[in-house]
């Protein structure tokens, strides 16, 4: 039996992390580096659960330092990055879609201390750059799709792309812009897995917005969602109207997009900017956050989950409660609480994410290049399952 805290792996300065979304068997994360001195790299981190070891492969990303990375939901070999490049002494953040070498698409088991292996190069499939939009904040893939639709957020533009010809060509299908005074700029976005994947949520400044991808029109707007900049957001995978957000006010907030006047719940456990919030893909009461206070917090948000009474509750079930109200009286919703605070990092935690293969495993990445892989505490796992 291995401990709940699994392993620490160190690379150079980094802030971009994603699970290999299309890989549902092997536990695998991709990490992008941010170095001004050396060629930047993508580290493919395979976690061998049985032997409790990390195997790594390194891909060169010579285009520039990586600010954001996301993996295709349909093709294990395809990923997108947002990266910096200098042009006419101006720094631009560009985006591109890449393919890794065929032999690295699925988990390999190279020895962890084999430093002699040479780094391989990514194959450029296409750029998502449109000369009118100089700063790409992030790229998000249509979650349930065939890996052919992606959205990029650039300055104040939201751009929907169709990837064609085996992803070698990105065609701009539609776009929309933020109107208003001042320098409006998107900071992050997520594509909802609900509503037939027709909704995207974005953050800019202190505002959250929902967009319909069919018309590229705004469907809801939460102004002053946070007291300061909103850093990240995520959709509840099991409750179609629920959205979590986090920001520089040190708070994590949970919203019902049908009624945006007040958050449903607010967490105030971090003492500095919260960079990342992630719902567990299977058990939506488990919520991960990472912050500049160097901590990762795993929270149990059971009261607003799809299992508030410890069993799966559908939105429709709640309206049927008249039928068995007497039965429910004795059943109080379970209490929300912090499950664990992880302090293995010594620098700002810029990214946290769940494995796409194992629902009880997650990774966190701090700016000093420390990647920590942890497990949900065993006692809680069995409490949820049994």
PDB file of C-alpha atoms in Angstrom, residues 186-357:
ATOM      1  CA  UNK A 186     -10.045  37.473 -21.592  1.00  0.00           C
ATOM      2  CA  UNK A 187      -8.080  35.642 -18.905  1.00  0.00           C
ATOM      3  CA  UNK A 188      -9.540  32.132 -19.176  1.00  0.00           C
ATOM      4  CA  UNK A 189     -12.415  30.023 -20.469  1.00  0.00           C
ATOM      5  CA  UNK A 190     -14.005  26.554 -20.266  1.00  0.00           C
ATOM      6  CA  UNK A 191     -16.272  24.672 -22.638  1.00  0.00           C
ATOM      7  CA  UNK A 192     -19.333  23.187 -20.935  1.00  0.00           C
ATOM      8  CA  UNK A 193     -19.851  19.420 -21.323  1.00  0.00           C
ATOM      9  CA  UNK A 194     -23.633  20.010 -21.084  1.00  0.00           C
ATOM     10  CA  UNK A 195     -26.253  21.437 -23.495  1.00  0.00           C
ATOM     11  CA  UNK A 196     -24.829  19.405 -26.399  1.00  0.00           C
ATOM     12  CA  UNK A 197     -21.552  21.299 -25.974  1.00  0.00           C
ATOM     13  CA  UNK A 198     -23.045  24.572 -27.201  1.00  0.00           C
ATOM     14  CA  UNK A 199     -21.938  26.728 -24.254  1.00  0.00           C
ATOM     15  CA  UNK A 200     -18.631  28.259 -23.270  1.00  0.00           C
ATOM     16  CA  UNK A 201     -17.891  30.341 -20.174  1.00  0.00           C
ATOM     17  CA  UNK A 202     -15.194  33.024 -20.132  1.00  0.00           C
ATOM     18  CA  UNK A 203     -13.555  35.274 -17.569  1.00  0.00           C
ATOM     19  CA  UNK A 204     -12.366  38.804 -18.157  1.00  0.00           C
ATOM     20  CA  UNK A 205     -11.343  41.144 -15.365  1.00  0.00           C
ATOM     21  CA  UNK A 206     -13.917  40.509 -12.581  1.00  0.00           C
ATOM     22  CA  UNK A 207     -16.683  39.278 -14.909  1.00  0.00           C
ATOM     23  CA  UNK A 208     -17.890  35.812 -15.939  1.00  0.00           C
ATOM     24  CA  UNK A 209     -19.831  35.375 -19.184  1.00  0.00           C
ATOM     25  CA  UNK A 210     -21.617  32.523 -20.901  1.00  0.00           C
ATOM     26  CA  UNK A 211     -21.665  32.223 -24.707  1.00  0.00           C
ATOM     27  CA  UNK A 212     -23.743  30.158 -27.134  1.00  0.00           C
ATOM     28  CA  UNK A 213     -21.275  28.714 -29.664  1.00  0.00           C
ATOM     29  CA  UNK A 214     -23.985  28.371 -32.349  1.00  0.00           C
ATOM     30  CA  UNK A 215     -24.665  32.107 -32.509  1.00  0.00           C
ATOM     31  CA  UNK A 216     -21.603  33.413 -30.620  1.00  0.00           C
ATOM     32  CA  UNK A 217     -23.984  35.508 -28.535  1.00  0.00           C
ATOM     33  CA  UNK A 218     -23.833  36.108 -24.792  1.00  0.00           C
ATOM     34  CA  UNK A 219     -26.301  34.089 -22.698  1.00  0.00           C
ATOM     35  CA  UNK A 220     -25.444  35.233 -19.180  1.00  0.00           C
ATOM     36  CA  UNK A 221     -23.151  37.700 -17.491  1.00  0.00           C
ATOM     37  CA  UNK A 222     -21.986  37.768 -13.853  1.00  0.00           C
ATOM     38  CA  UNK A 223     -20.482  41.197 -13.269  1.00  0.00           C
ATOM     39  CA  UNK A 224     -18.198  41.588 -10.243  1.00  0.00           C
ATOM     40  CA  UNK A 225     -18.183  37.826  -9.781  1.00  0.00           C
ATOM     41  CA  UNK A 226     -14.996  38.402  -7.764  1.00  0.00           C
ATOM     42  CA  UNK A 227     -13.608  41.478  -6.030  1.00  0.00           C
ATOM     43  CA  UNK A 228     -10.462  41.245  -8.153  1.00  0.00           C
ATOM     44  CA  UNK A 229      -9.334  39.490 -11.350  1.00  0.00           C
ATOM     45  CA  UNK A 230     -10.976  36.119 -12.112  1.00  0.00           C
ATOM     46  CA  UNK A 231      -8.206  33.592 -12.846  1.00  0.00           C
ATOM     47  CA  UNK A 232     -10.047  30.390 -13.712  1.00  0.00           C
ATOM     48  CA  UNK A 233     -13.384  28.607 -13.948  1.00  0.00           C
ATOM     49  CA  UNK A 234     -14.739  25.087 -14.372  1.00  0.00           C
ATOM     50  CA  UNK A 235     -18.088  23.409 -15.031  1.00  0.00           C
ATOM     51  CA  UNK A 236     -19.606  20.822 -12.734  1.00  0.00           C
ATOM     52  CA  UNK A 237     -19.534  17.633 -14.870  1.00  0.00           C
ATOM     53  CA  UNK A 238     -22.813  16.316 -13.377  1.00  0.00           C
ATOM     54  CA  UNK A 239     -24.935  19.441 -12.808  1.00  0.00           C
ATOM     55  CA  UNK A 240     -25.531  21.337 -16.007  1.00  0.00           C
ATOM     56  CA  UNK A 241     -26.008  24.860 -14.600  1.00  0.00           C
ATOM     57  CA  UNK A 242     -23.233  24.805 -12.016  1.00  0.00           C
ATOM     58  CA  UNK A 243     -19.951  26.643 -12.487  1.00  0.00           C
ATOM     59  CA  UNK A 244     -16.998  27.311 -10.161  1.00  0.00           C
ATOM     60  CA  UNK A 245     -14.704  30.334 -10.387  1.00  0.00           C
ATOM     61  CA  UNK A 246     -11.644  31.597  -8.510  1.00  0.00           C
ATOM     62  CA  UNK A 247      -9.553  34.723  -8.453  1.00  0.00           C
ATOM     63  CA  UNK A 248      -7.252  37.277  -6.898  1.00  0.00           C
ATOM     64  CA  UNK A 249      -9.676  37.976  -4.037  1.00  0.00           C
ATOM     65  CA  UNK A 250      -8.501  34.584  -2.613  1.00  0.00           C
ATOM     66  CA  UNK A 251     -12.012  33.166  -3.038  1.00  0.00           C
ATOM     67  CA  UNK A 252     -13.558  30.227  -4.847  1.00  0.00           C
ATOM     68  CA  UNK A 253     -17.204  30.759  -5.781  1.00  0.00           C
ATOM     69  CA  UNK A 254     -19.878  28.387  -7.030  1.00  0.00           C
ATOM     70  CA  UNK A 255     -22.626  29.663  -9.327  1.00  0.00           C
ATOM     71  CA  UNK A 256     -25.962  28.518 -10.695  1.00  0.00           C
ATOM     72  CA  UNK A 257     -26.038  30.189 -14.111  1.00  0.00           C
ATOM     73  CA  UNK A 258     -29.872  30.382 -14.016  1.00  0.00           C
ATOM     74  CA  UNK A 259     -29.644  32.862 -11.146  1.00  0.00           C
ATOM     75  CA  UNK A 260     -26.448  34.847 -11.158  1.00  0.00           C
ATOM     76  CA  UNK A 261     -27.234  37.519  -8.571  1.00  0.00           C
ATOM     77  CA  UNK A 262     -25.457  35.624  -5.761  1.00  0.00           C
ATOM     78  CA  UNK A 263     -23.026  32.697  -5.654  1.00  0.00           C
ATOM     79  CA  UNK A 264     -24.525  29.468  -4.320  1.00  0.00           C
ATOM     80  CA  UNK A 265     -21.469  29.008  -2.098  1.00  0.00           C
ATOM     81  CA  UNK A 266     -18.137  30.726  -1.408  1.00  0.00           C
ATOM     82  CA  UNK A 267     -14.887  29.167  -0.160  1.00  0.00           C
ATOM     83  CA  UNK A 268     -12.320  31.347   1.588  1.00  0.00           C
ATOM     84  CA  UNK A 269      -9.567  28.895   2.495  1.00  0.00           C
ATOM     85  CA  UNK A 270      -6.641  30.384   0.540  1.00  0.00           C
ATOM     86  CA  UNK A 271      -4.588  33.363   1.697  1.00  0.00           C
ATOM     87  CA  UNK A 272      -3.420  34.569  -1.742  1.00  0.00           C
ATOM     88  CA  UNK A 273      -4.551  34.548  -5.389  1.00  0.00           C
ATOM     89  CA  UNK A 274      -6.332  31.362  -6.459  1.00  0.00           C
ATOM     90  CA  UNK A 275      -5.073  30.389  -9.924  1.00  0.00           C
ATOM     91  CA  UNK A 276      -6.984  27.211 -10.606  1.00  0.00           C
ATOM     92  CA  UNK A 277     -10.208  25.408  -9.745  1.00  0.00           C
ATOM     93  CA  UNK A 278     -11.080  21.903 -10.967  1.00  0.00           C
ATOM     94  CA  UNK A 279     -14.071  19.649 -10.397  1.00  0.00           C
ATOM     95  CA  UNK A 280     -13.431  15.912 -10.204  1.00  0.00           C
ATOM     96  CA  UNK A 281     -14.752  14.374 -13.464  1.00  0.00           C
ATOM     97  CA  UNK A 282     -16.709  11.604 -11.704  1.00  0.00           C
ATOM     98  CA  UNK A 283     -17.395  12.759  -8.149  1.00  0.00           C
ATOM     99  CA  UNK A 284     -18.354  16.425  -8.388  1.00  0.00           C
ATOM    100  CA  UNK A 285     -18.257  16.987  -4.624  1.00  0.00           C
ATOM    101  CA  UNK A 286     -14.436  16.842  -4.907  1.00  0.00           C
ATOM    102  CA  UNK A 287     -13.032  20.244  -5.870  1.00  0.00           C
ATOM    103  CA  UNK A 288      -9.319  21.081  -6.218  1.00  0.00           C
ATOM    104  CA  UNK A 289      -7.810  24.559  -5.964  1.00  0.00           C
ATOM    105  CA  UNK A 290      -4.231  25.843  -6.308  1.00  0.00           C
ATOM    106  CA  UNK A 291      -2.956  29.212  -5.135  1.00  0.00           C
ATOM    107  CA  UNK A 292      -0.022  31.609  -4.831  1.00  0.00           C
ATOM    108  CA  UNK A 293      -0.070  30.759  -1.106  1.00  0.00           C
ATOM    109  CA  UNK A 294       1.813  27.600  -2.306  1.00  0.00           C
ATOM    110  CA  UNK A 295      -1.006  25.336  -1.169  1.00  0.00           C
ATOM    111  CA  UNK A 296      -3.328  22.909  -2.898  1.00  0.00           C
ATOM    112  CA  UNK A 297      -6.688  22.429  -1.185  1.00  0.00           C
ATOM    113  CA  UNK A 298      -9.040  19.512  -1.765  1.00  0.00           C
ATOM    114  CA  UNK A 299     -12.589  20.454  -0.694  1.00  0.00           C
ATOM    115  CA  UNK A 300     -15.696  18.353  -0.247  1.00  0.00           C
ATOM    116  CA  UNK A 301     -18.532  20.501  -1.670  1.00  0.00           C
ATOM    117  CA  UNK A 302     -21.121  17.817  -1.080  1.00  0.00           C
ATOM    118  CA  UNK A 303     -24.091  20.110  -0.291  1.00  0.00           C
ATOM    119  CA  UNK A 304     -24.094  21.532  -3.832  1.00  0.00           C
ATOM    120  CA  UNK A 305     -23.047  18.323  -5.576  1.00  0.00           C
ATOM    121  CA  UNK A 306     -25.150  15.790  -7.445  1.00  0.00           C
ATOM    122  CA  UNK A 307     -25.009  13.638  -4.280  1.00  0.00           C
ATOM    123  CA  UNK A 308     -26.016  15.998  -1.432  1.00  0.00           C
ATOM    124  CA  UNK A 309     -27.538  13.156   0.577  1.00  0.00           C
ATOM    125  CA  UNK A 310     -24.771  10.707  -0.265  1.00  0.00           C
ATOM    126  CA  UNK A 311     -26.574   9.276  -3.319  1.00  0.00           C
ATOM    127  CA  UNK A 312     -27.010  10.596  -6.844  1.00  0.00           C
ATOM    128  CA  UNK A 313     -29.664  13.325  -7.010  1.00  0.00           C
ATOM    129  CA  UNK A 314     -30.985  14.599 -10.294  1.00  0.00           C
ATOM    130  CA  UNK A 315     -32.294  18.162 -10.690  1.00  0.00           C
ATOM    131  CA  UNK A 316     -35.679  16.618 -11.489  1.00  0.00           C
ATOM    132  CA  UNK A 317     -35.638  14.499  -8.327  1.00  0.00           C
ATOM    133  CA  UNK A 318     -35.558  17.627  -6.215  1.00  0.00           C
ATOM    134  CA  UNK A 319     -38.890  18.793  -7.637  1.00  0.00           C
ATOM    135  CA  UNK A 320     -40.416  15.375  -6.951  1.00  0.00           C
ATOM    136  CA  UNK A 321     -39.640  15.660  -3.264  1.00  0.00           C
ATOM    137  CA  UNK A 322     -43.264  16.271  -2.306  1.00  0.00           C
ATOM    138  CA  UNK A 323     -43.821  12.543  -2.783  1.00  0.00           C
ATOM    139  CA  UNK A 324     -41.323  11.537  -0.140  1.00  0.00           C
ATOM    140  CA  UNK A 325     -40.872  14.611   2.000  1.00  0.00           C
ATOM    141  CA  UNK A 326     -41.391  12.700   5.235  1.00  0.00           C
ATOM    142  CA  UNK A 327     -38.608  10.342   4.225  1.00  0.00           C
ATOM    143  CA  UNK A 328     -36.268  13.266   3.465  1.00  0.00           C
ATOM    144  CA  UNK A 329     -36.923  15.072   6.743  1.00  0.00           C
ATOM    145  CA  UNK A 330     -34.587  12.747   8.552  1.00  0.00           C
ATOM    146  CA  UNK A 331     -31.975  13.177   5.843  1.00  0.00           C
ATOM    147  CA  UNK A 332     -29.988  16.379   6.155  1.00  0.00           C
ATOM    148  CA  UNK A 333     -27.561  17.259   3.357  1.00  0.00           C
ATOM    149  CA  UNK A 334     -24.003  16.267   4.245  1.00  0.00           C
ATOM    150  CA  UNK A 335     -21.652  18.998   5.466  1.00  0.00           C
ATOM    151  CA  UNK A 336     -19.101  20.714   3.212  1.00  0.00           C
ATOM    152  CA  UNK A 337     -15.538  20.652   4.491  1.00  0.00           C
ATOM    153  CA  UNK A 338     -11.868  20.890   3.571  1.00  0.00           C
ATOM    154  CA  UNK A 339     -10.655  17.330   3.069  1.00  0.00           C
ATOM    155  CA  UNK A 340      -6.948  18.085   2.964  1.00  0.00           C
ATOM    156  CA  UNK A 341      -4.445  20.892   2.489  1.00  0.00           C
ATOM    157  CA  UNK A 342      -1.294  19.885   0.602  1.00  0.00           C
ATOM    158  CA  UNK A 343       1.895  21.784   1.350  1.00  0.00           C
ATOM    159  CA  UNK A 344       4.527  20.029  -0.772  1.00  0.00           C
ATOM    160  CA  UNK A 345       5.060  23.172  -2.871  1.00  0.00           C
ATOM    161  CA  UNK A 346       7.337  26.075  -1.953  1.00  0.00           C
ATOM    162  CA  UNK A 347       6.274  28.409  -4.755  1.00  0.00           C
ATOM    163  CA  UNK A 348       3.017  29.642  -6.326  1.00  0.00           C
ATOM    164  CA  UNK A 349       0.837  26.757  -7.493  1.00  0.00           C
ATOM    165  CA  UNK A 350      -0.231  27.779 -10.989  1.00  0.00           C
ATOM    166  CA  UNK A 351      -2.008  24.596 -12.072  1.00  0.00           C
ATOM    167  CA  UNK A 352      -3.950  21.700 -10.581  1.00  0.00           C
ATOM    168  CA  UNK A 353      -5.768  18.984 -12.515  1.00  0.00           C
ATOM    169  CA  UNK A 354      -7.304  15.537 -12.151  1.00  0.00           C
ATOM    170  CA  UNK A 355      -6.077  12.491 -14.025  1.00  0.00           C
ATOM    171  CA  UNK A 356      -8.375  11.513 -16.908  1.00  0.00           C
ATOM    172  CA  UNK A 357      -7.663   7.824 -16.206  1.00  0.00           C
TER     173      UNK A 357
END
